[in-house]
Structures are given as structure tokens and as C-alpha cells.
């Protein structure tokens, strides 16, 4: 018989404990009910679960379709925003390039001055003016090194594929069918035993579980 042996069904994830930590899943072990009408009762649970899954998949597909339409509707606005940001980027980039040219010219001029005044100060330490100008050039160079012009960040164009995927990621396939089935199975006299199994990033002393959908 279908329920003459114990079964293990794939169930809901408990979630990630940490990015690099083990991931655990709850699975259920079933001990079949006994007595008059027990098998027929358990069969009804299976049919109800199948109907639940069919309805859940149908609702999930409708959610995916609505999410895609919403993402497509909003994509034109995102492209308009991107075009404005791109135009501003080109303006800022032109300003940056002009500022960078001035910066390089000033930096090269100060380096020449520093070299010239340091040479005069070294050859004649009584030339206080040359020594002071050399120190002034060094200070201005240090200031320039810490205040370089920063290039603007180019905006990234939005991706319709990514927007659809993001919108559809909020469509859940969890309709509680496992929980409903477990309650029905227990009401028929069967025993439902929840167990934890590691399915990813398992510790060395724990064997990774490979769940199989029923």
C-alpha cells in the first residue's frame, strides 16, 4: 500500500543562519495511520494536498504575470530617469576634465618651482627667500595631492530583465500545503515527525541531505 512504509517529504526552509553558515531544512517522516478507514482518510489528504499545490501554482503564475506587467509599466519611467542622469553625467564629466587639466598644469608648475627653489636654497642657505618659496611649493603640492578632482560616476542603465526578476522574486510559492497535509494526516491517525536536515554548507560531521520532492 501507498502508506505501508514511512515517507520523507520535502518541506519549508528554515532560512539561512549566516552567509557562510550551514543551511537547514525541515523534513517530515510519516508513520501511516492504522485502523478502519485509515488508508482512505490518508488518500483524501493526498488529494487535498494535490489540489492545494495546483491552486498554489496557479496563483504563483498569476503573480509572476502581474509582476512582469508592473515591471514593464515602470521601466519607461526608469529609462527617463536614466536619460536625465546620463545627461548630467556628461555635463559633470566635461567640468571634471577641464578641472583635471588645470590641476595637472598647476601640479607640474609647482614641481618645477619646488625643484628650482630647493636648488637655490641648497646652494646658498642664506637665500631665505628661495628656502621659503621651496617650503611653500612643498605645502601646496601636499595640498593638491590630497585634493585631486574626482571623476563623476557614470550611471548604469536599468535592465528590464533585472527589474522583472526583482518584481517576480516577491511572488511566493509557499501556500501552506505541507502544513495542511500534516494536519490532515495527523487527524487520520498518522504520526508526523519533523526532523532537521542540513542541505548546504554542512559541518564536517554532518552529512548533506539531498531532498527529493514527492
PDB file of C-alpha atoms in Angstrom:
ATOM      1  CA  UNK A   1       0.000   0.000   0.000  1.00  0.00           C
ATOM      2  CA  UNK A   2       0.995   3.598  -0.514  1.00  0.00           C
ATOM      3  CA  UNK A   3       1.271   4.240   3.227  1.00  0.00           C
ATOM      4  CA  UNK A   4       2.684   0.814   4.191  1.00  0.00           C
ATOM      5  CA  UNK A   5       6.099   2.369   4.574  1.00  0.00           C
ATOM      6  CA  UNK A   6       7.453   5.571   6.104  1.00  0.00           C
ATOM      7  CA  UNK A   7       7.945   8.523   3.760  1.00  0.00           C
ATOM      8  CA  UNK A   8      10.007  11.663   3.877  1.00  0.00           C
ATOM      9  CA  UNK A   9       8.630  14.776   2.173  1.00  0.00           C
ATOM     10  CA  UNK A  10      10.387  17.929   1.178  1.00  0.00           C
ATOM     11  CA  UNK A  11       9.243  20.854   3.339  1.00  0.00           C
ATOM     12  CA  UNK A  12       9.821  24.518   4.100  1.00  0.00           C
ATOM     13  CA  UNK A  13      13.234  26.059   4.541  1.00  0.00           C
ATOM     14  CA  UNK A  14      14.091  27.492   7.925  1.00  0.00           C
ATOM     15  CA  UNK A  15      16.312  30.110   6.277  1.00  0.00           C
ATOM     16  CA  UNK A  16      19.977  30.959   6.328  1.00  0.00           C
ATOM     17  CA  UNK A  17      21.702  31.309   9.671  1.00  0.00           C
ATOM     18  CA  UNK A  18      24.598  33.214   8.077  1.00  0.00           C
ATOM     19  CA  UNK A  19      26.068  33.785   4.642  1.00  0.00           C
ATOM     20  CA  UNK A  20      28.757  31.129   5.112  1.00  0.00           C
ATOM     21  CA  UNK A  21      26.910  29.081   7.728  1.00  0.00           C
ATOM     22  CA  UNK A  22      25.034  25.824   7.281  1.00  0.00           C
ATOM     23  CA  UNK A  23      21.542  25.890   5.823  1.00  0.00           C
ATOM     24  CA  UNK A  24      18.957  23.663   7.421  1.00  0.00           C
ATOM     25  CA  UNK A  25      15.619  22.374   6.228  1.00  0.00           C
ATOM     26  CA  UNK A  26      12.707  20.773   7.996  1.00  0.00           C
ATOM     27  CA  UNK A  27      11.652  17.413   6.582  1.00  0.00           C
ATOM     28  CA  UNK A  28       8.878  15.189   7.804  1.00  0.00           C
ATOM     29  CA  UNK A  29       8.814  11.500   8.454  1.00  0.00           C
ATOM     30  CA  UNK A  30       5.400   9.880   8.317  1.00  0.00           C
ATOM     31  CA  UNK A  31       4.163   6.830  10.187  1.00  0.00           C
ATOM     32  CA  UNK A  32       0.966   5.628   8.485  1.00  0.00           C
ATOM     33  CA  UNK A  33      -2.345   5.538  10.352  1.00  0.00           C
ATOM     34  CA  UNK A  34      -3.924   2.234  11.193  1.00  0.00           C
ATOM     35  CA  UNK A  35      -7.480   1.081  11.694  1.00  0.00           C
ATOM     36  CA  UNK A  36     -10.645   1.059   9.672  1.00  0.00           C
ATOM     37  CA  UNK A  37     -10.810   3.796   7.042  1.00  0.00           C
ATOM     38  CA  UNK A  38      -7.261   4.984   7.796  1.00  0.00           C
ATOM     39  CA  UNK A  39      -5.940   4.475   4.277  1.00  0.00           C
ATOM     40  CA  UNK A  40      -8.959   6.135   2.663  1.00  0.00           C
ATOM     41  CA  UNK A  41      -8.557   9.073   5.036  1.00  0.00           C
ATOM     42  CA  UNK A  42      -4.872   9.384   4.159  1.00  0.00           C
ATOM     43  CA  UNK A  43      -5.740   9.243   0.452  1.00  0.00           C
ATOM     44  CA  UNK A  44      -8.076  12.198   0.932  1.00  0.00           C
ATOM     45  CA  UNK A  45      -5.180  14.098   2.482  1.00  0.00           C
ATOM     46  CA  UNK A  46      -3.109  13.385  -0.618  1.00  0.00           C
ATOM     47  CA  UNK A  47      -5.865  14.590  -2.938  1.00  0.00           C
ATOM     48  CA  UNK A  48      -6.365  17.757  -0.878  1.00  0.00           C
ATOM     49  CA  UNK A  49      -2.633  18.390  -0.982  1.00  0.00           C
ATOM     50  CA  UNK A  50      -2.547  17.939  -4.755  1.00  0.00           C
ATOM     51  CA  UNK A  51      -5.419  20.398  -5.127  1.00  0.00           C
ATOM     52  CA  UNK A  52      -3.628  22.828  -2.832  1.00  0.00           C
ATOM     53  CA  UNK A  53      -0.453  22.623  -4.870  1.00  0.00           C
ATOM     54  CA  UNK A  54      -2.334  23.059  -8.139  1.00  0.00           C
ATOM     55  CA  UNK A  55      -4.101  26.144  -6.801  1.00  0.00           C
ATOM     56  CA  UNK A  56      -0.844  27.451  -5.342  1.00  0.00           C
ATOM     57  CA  UNK A  57       0.998  27.057  -8.641  1.00  0.00           C
ATOM     58  CA  UNK A  58      -1.841  28.779 -10.461  1.00  0.00           C
ATOM     59  CA  UNK A  59      -1.751  31.744  -8.066  1.00  0.00           C
ATOM     60  CA  UNK A  60       2.029  31.860  -8.309  1.00  0.00           C
ATOM     61  CA  UNK A  61       1.881  32.036 -12.098  1.00  0.00           C
ATOM     62  CA  UNK A  62      -0.696  34.831 -11.927  1.00  0.00           C
ATOM     63  CA  UNK A  63       1.604  36.685  -9.524  1.00  0.00           C
ATOM     64  CA  UNK A  64       4.528  36.279 -11.926  1.00  0.00           C
ATOM     65  CA  UNK A  65       2.446  37.647 -14.793  1.00  0.00           C
ATOM     66  CA  UNK A  66       1.268  40.663 -12.782  1.00  0.00           C
ATOM     67  CA  UNK A  67       4.815  41.346 -11.575  1.00  0.00           C
ATOM     68  CA  UNK A  68       6.150  41.306 -15.132  1.00  0.00           C
ATOM     69  CA  UNK A  69       3.471  43.711 -16.329  1.00  0.00           C
ATOM     70  CA  UNK A  70       4.155  46.074 -13.429  1.00  0.00           C
ATOM     71  CA  UNK A  71       7.914  45.963 -14.124  1.00  0.00           C
ATOM     72  CA  UNK A  72       7.354  46.735 -17.801  1.00  0.00           C
ATOM     73  CA  UNK A  73       4.991  49.604 -16.955  1.00  0.00           C
ATOM     74  CA  UNK A  74       7.551  51.188 -14.644  1.00  0.00           C
ATOM     75  CA  UNK A  75      10.522  50.623 -16.922  1.00  0.00           C
ATOM     76  CA  UNK A  76       9.806  53.631 -19.177  1.00  0.00           C
ATOM     77  CA  UNK A  77       9.950  55.935 -16.145  1.00  0.00           C
ATOM     78  CA  UNK A  78      13.232  54.369 -15.105  1.00  0.00           C
ATOM     79  CA  UNK A  79      14.666  54.943 -18.579  1.00  0.00           C
ATOM     80  CA  UNK A  80      13.569  58.601 -18.460  1.00  0.00           C
ATOM     81  CA  UNK A  81      15.350  58.977 -15.124  1.00  0.00           C
ATOM     82  CA  UNK A  82      18.428  57.261 -16.542  1.00  0.00           C
ATOM     83  CA  UNK A  83      18.473  59.644 -19.538  1.00  0.00           C
ATOM     84  CA  UNK A  84      18.396  62.650 -17.183  1.00  0.00           C
ATOM     85  CA  UNK A  85      21.172  61.210 -15.043  1.00  0.00           C
ATOM     86  CA  UNK A  86      23.252  60.405 -18.135  1.00  0.00           C
ATOM     87  CA  UNK A  87      22.891  63.973 -19.420  1.00  0.00           C
ATOM     88  CA  UNK A  88      24.004  65.327 -16.032  1.00  0.00           C
ATOM     89  CA  UNK A  89      26.918  62.891 -16.062  1.00  0.00           C
ATOM     90  CA  UNK A  90      28.179  64.255 -19.401  1.00  0.00           C
ATOM     91  CA  UNK A  91      27.974  67.808 -18.039  1.00  0.00           C
ATOM     92  CA  UNK A  92      29.863  66.861 -14.883  1.00  0.00           C
ATOM     93  CA  UNK A  93      32.401  64.848 -16.893  1.00  0.00           C
ATOM     94  CA  UNK A  94      33.203  67.860 -19.064  1.00  0.00           C
ATOM     95  CA  UNK A  95      33.647  70.007 -15.943  1.00  0.00           C
ATOM     96  CA  UNK A  96      35.850  67.332 -14.394  1.00  0.00           C
ATOM     97  CA  UNK A  97      38.097  67.088 -17.472  1.00  0.00           C
ATOM     98  CA  UNK A  98      38.592  70.872 -17.513  1.00  0.00           C
ATOM     99  CA  UNK A  99      39.333  70.866 -13.772  1.00  0.00           C
ATOM    100  CA  UNK A 100      41.747  67.941 -14.184  1.00  0.00           C
ATOM    101  CA  UNK A 101      43.684  69.827 -16.901  1.00  0.00           C
ATOM    102  CA  UNK A 102      44.003  72.831 -14.584  1.00  0.00           C
ATOM    103  CA  UNK A 103      45.057  70.560 -11.751  1.00  0.00           C
ATOM    104  CA  UNK A 104      47.796  68.859 -13.786  1.00  0.00           C
ATOM    105  CA  UNK A 105      49.071  72.205 -15.061  1.00  0.00           C
ATOM    106  CA  UNK A 106      49.212  73.621 -11.519  1.00  0.00           C
ATOM    107  CA  UNK A 107      50.875  70.459 -10.175  1.00  0.00           C
ATOM    108  CA  UNK A 108      53.579  70.478 -12.860  1.00  0.00           C
ATOM    109  CA  UNK A 109      54.203  74.222 -12.314  1.00  0.00           C
ATOM    110  CA  UNK A 110      54.621  73.740  -8.557  1.00  0.00           C
ATOM    111  CA  UNK A 111      57.001  70.814  -9.054  1.00  0.00           C
ATOM    112  CA  UNK A 112      59.213  72.954 -11.270  1.00  0.00           C
ATOM    113  CA  UNK A 113      59.121  75.795  -8.732  1.00  0.00           C
ATOM    114  CA  UNK A 114      59.946  73.452  -5.875  1.00  0.00           C
ATOM    115  CA  UNK A 115      62.909  71.978  -7.742  1.00  0.00           C
ATOM    116  CA  UNK A 116      64.196  75.435  -8.665  1.00  0.00           C
ATOM    117  CA  UNK A 117      63.864  76.948  -5.172  1.00  0.00           C
ATOM    118  CA  UNK A 118      65.219  73.846  -3.426  1.00  0.00           C
ATOM    119  CA  UNK A 119      68.291  74.022  -5.658  1.00  0.00           C
ATOM    120  CA  UNK A 120      68.823  77.713  -4.827  1.00  0.00           C
ATOM    121  CA  UNK A 121      68.241  77.122  -1.105  1.00  0.00           C
ATOM    122  CA  UNK A 122      70.705  74.203  -1.095  1.00  0.00           C
ATOM    123  CA  UNK A 123      73.422  76.109  -2.952  1.00  0.00           C
ATOM    124  CA  UNK A 124      73.020  79.242  -0.857  1.00  0.00           C
ATOM    125  CA  UNK A 125      71.365  78.697   2.530  1.00  0.00           C
ATOM    126  CA  UNK A 126      71.479  82.462   3.051  1.00  0.00           C
ATOM    127  CA  UNK A 127      68.906  82.864   0.308  1.00  0.00           C
ATOM    128  CA  UNK A 128      65.991  82.814   2.765  1.00  0.00           C
ATOM    129  CA  UNK A 129      63.506  83.808   0.097  1.00  0.00           C
ATOM    130  CA  UNK A 130      64.330  80.735  -2.018  1.00  0.00           C
ATOM    131  CA  UNK A 131      64.064  78.459   1.056  1.00  0.00           C
ATOM    132  CA  UNK A 132      60.685  79.909   2.000  1.00  0.00           C
ATOM    133  CA  UNK A 133      59.386  79.603  -1.560  1.00  0.00           C
ATOM    134  CA  UNK A 134      60.586  75.989  -1.696  1.00  0.00           C
ATOM    135  CA  UNK A 135      58.672  75.204   1.519  1.00  0.00           C
ATOM    136  CA  UNK A 136      55.607  76.996   0.211  1.00  0.00           C
ATOM    137  CA  UNK A 137      55.723  74.948  -3.000  1.00  0.00           C
ATOM    138  CA  UNK A 138      56.027  71.733  -0.966  1.00  0.00           C
ATOM    139  CA  UNK A 139      52.963  72.669   1.117  1.00  0.00           C
ATOM    140  CA  UNK A 140      50.901  73.458  -1.962  1.00  0.00           C
ATOM    141  CA  UNK A 141      51.918  70.169  -3.597  1.00  0.00           C
ATOM    142  CA  UNK A 142      50.855  68.229  -0.497  1.00  0.00           C
ATOM    143  CA  UNK A 143      47.554  70.094  -0.535  1.00  0.00           C
ATOM    144  CA  UNK A 144      47.000  69.275  -4.199  1.00  0.00           C
ATOM    145  CA  UNK A 145      47.819  65.594  -3.644  1.00  0.00           C
ATOM    146  CA  UNK A 146      45.024  65.416  -1.059  1.00  0.00           C
ATOM    147  CA  UNK A 147      42.528  67.396  -3.128  1.00  0.00           C
ATOM    148  CA  UNK A 148      42.548  65.769  -6.514  1.00  0.00           C
ATOM    149  CA  UNK A 149      39.463  66.267  -8.682  1.00  0.00           C
ATOM    150  CA  UNK A 150      37.116  63.283  -8.572  1.00  0.00           C
ATOM    151  CA  UNK A 151      35.571  61.932 -11.725  1.00  0.00           C
ATOM    152  CA  UNK A 152      31.775  61.634 -11.666  1.00  0.00           C
ATOM    153  CA  UNK A 153      30.193  58.197 -11.581  1.00  0.00           C
ATOM    154  CA  UNK A 154      28.565  57.115 -14.805  1.00  0.00           C
ATOM    155  CA  UNK A 155      25.005  55.926 -14.209  1.00  0.00           C
ATOM    156  CA  UNK A 156      24.141  52.354 -15.081  1.00  0.00           C
ATOM    157  CA  UNK A 157      21.245  51.802 -17.459  1.00  0.00           C
ATOM    158  CA  UNK A 158      18.363  49.874 -15.925  1.00  0.00           C
ATOM    159  CA  UNK A 159      17.796  46.318 -17.071  1.00  0.00           C
ATOM    160  CA  UNK A 160      14.276  45.184 -17.878  1.00  0.00           C
ATOM    161  CA  UNK A 161      15.293  41.575 -17.206  1.00  0.00           C
ATOM    162  CA  UNK A 162      16.607  42.504 -13.758  1.00  0.00           C
ATOM    163  CA  UNK A 163      13.539  44.585 -12.957  1.00  0.00           C
ATOM    164  CA  UNK A 164      11.228  41.729 -13.885  1.00  0.00           C
ATOM    165  CA  UNK A 165      13.295  39.274 -11.841  1.00  0.00           C
ATOM    166  CA  UNK A 166      13.224  41.620  -8.844  1.00  0.00           C
ATOM    167  CA  UNK A 167       9.462  42.067  -9.079  1.00  0.00           C
ATOM    168  CA  UNK A 168       8.838  38.344  -9.514  1.00  0.00           C
ATOM    169  CA  UNK A 169      11.095  37.444  -6.581  1.00  0.00           C
ATOM    170  CA  UNK A 170       8.316  38.674  -4.297  1.00  0.00           C
ATOM    171  CA  UNK A 171       5.935  36.006  -5.613  1.00  0.00           C
ATOM    172  CA  UNK A 172       5.907  33.212  -3.061  1.00  0.00           C
ATOM    173  CA  UNK A 173       5.266  29.547  -3.745  1.00  0.00           C
ATOM    174  CA  UNK A 174       4.553  28.855  -0.079  1.00  0.00           C
ATOM    175  CA  UNK A 175       0.826  28.259   0.296  1.00  0.00           C
ATOM    176  CA  UNK A 176       0.972  26.145   3.446  1.00  0.00           C
ATOM    177  CA  UNK A 177       0.169  22.908   1.611  1.00  0.00           C
ATOM    178  CA  UNK A 178       2.653  20.888   3.683  1.00  0.00           C
ATOM    179  CA  UNK A 179       1.217  22.187   6.958  1.00  0.00           C
ATOM    180  CA  UNK A 180      -2.348  21.461   5.793  1.00  0.00           C
ATOM    181  CA  UNK A 181      -1.342  17.963   4.726  1.00  0.00           C
ATOM    182  CA  UNK A 182       0.381  17.290   8.043  1.00  0.00           C
ATOM    183  CA  UNK A 183      -2.703  18.374   9.995  1.00  0.00           C
ATOM    184  CA  UNK A 184      -4.923  16.175   7.829  1.00  0.00           C
ATOM    185  CA  UNK A 185      -2.540  13.203   8.132  1.00  0.00           C
ATOM    186  CA  UNK A 186      -2.400  13.522  11.899  1.00  0.00           C
ATOM    187  CA  UNK A 187      -6.199  13.770  12.068  1.00  0.00           C
ATOM    188  CA  UNK A 188      -6.372  10.449  10.203  1.00  0.00           C
ATOM    189  CA  UNK A 189      -4.321   8.862  12.999  1.00  0.00           C
ATOM    190  CA  UNK A 190      -0.929   9.019  11.337  1.00  0.00           C
ATOM    191  CA  UNK A 191       2.173  10.338  13.032  1.00  0.00           C
ATOM    192  CA  UNK A 192       4.122  13.307  11.649  1.00  0.00           C
ATOM    193  CA  UNK A 193       7.726  13.552  12.865  1.00  0.00           C
ATOM    194  CA  UNK A 194       9.608  16.765  11.965  1.00  0.00           C
ATOM    195  CA  UNK A 195      13.362  16.454  11.570  1.00  0.00           C
ATOM    196  CA  UNK A 196      16.170  18.859  10.723  1.00  0.00           C
ATOM    197  CA  UNK A 197      18.474  18.133   7.803  1.00  0.00           C
ATOM    198  CA  UNK A 198      21.456  20.148   6.588  1.00  0.00           C
ATOM    199  CA  UNK A 199      21.168  20.885   2.869  1.00  0.00           C
ATOM    200  CA  UNK A 200      24.056  23.316   2.266  1.00  0.00           C
ATOM    201  CA  UNK A 201      27.370  24.412   3.863  1.00  0.00           C
ATOM    202  CA  UNK A 202      27.113  21.485   6.249  1.00  0.00           C
ATOM    203  CA  UNK A 203      29.591  20.971   9.122  1.00  0.00           C
ATOM    204  CA  UNK A 204      32.217  18.290   8.570  1.00  0.00           C
ATOM    205  CA  UNK A 205      30.470  15.871  10.934  1.00  0.00           C
ATOM    206  CA  UNK A 206      27.052  16.295   9.275  1.00  0.00           C
ATOM    207  CA  UNK A 207      26.169  14.572   6.016  1.00  0.00           C
ATOM    208  CA  UNK A 208      24.470  16.819   3.469  1.00  0.00           C
ATOM    209  CA  UNK A 209      20.857  15.886   2.867  1.00  0.00           C
ATOM    210  CA  UNK A 210      19.550  15.674  -0.689  1.00  0.00           C
ATOM    211  CA  UNK A 211      15.785  16.304  -0.504  1.00  0.00           C
ATOM    212  CA  UNK A 212      13.585  14.678  -3.101  1.00  0.00           C
ATOM    213  CA  UNK A 213      10.239  16.159  -3.958  1.00  0.00           C
ATOM    214  CA  UNK A 214       7.434  13.615  -3.507  1.00  0.00           C
TER     215      UNK A 214
END
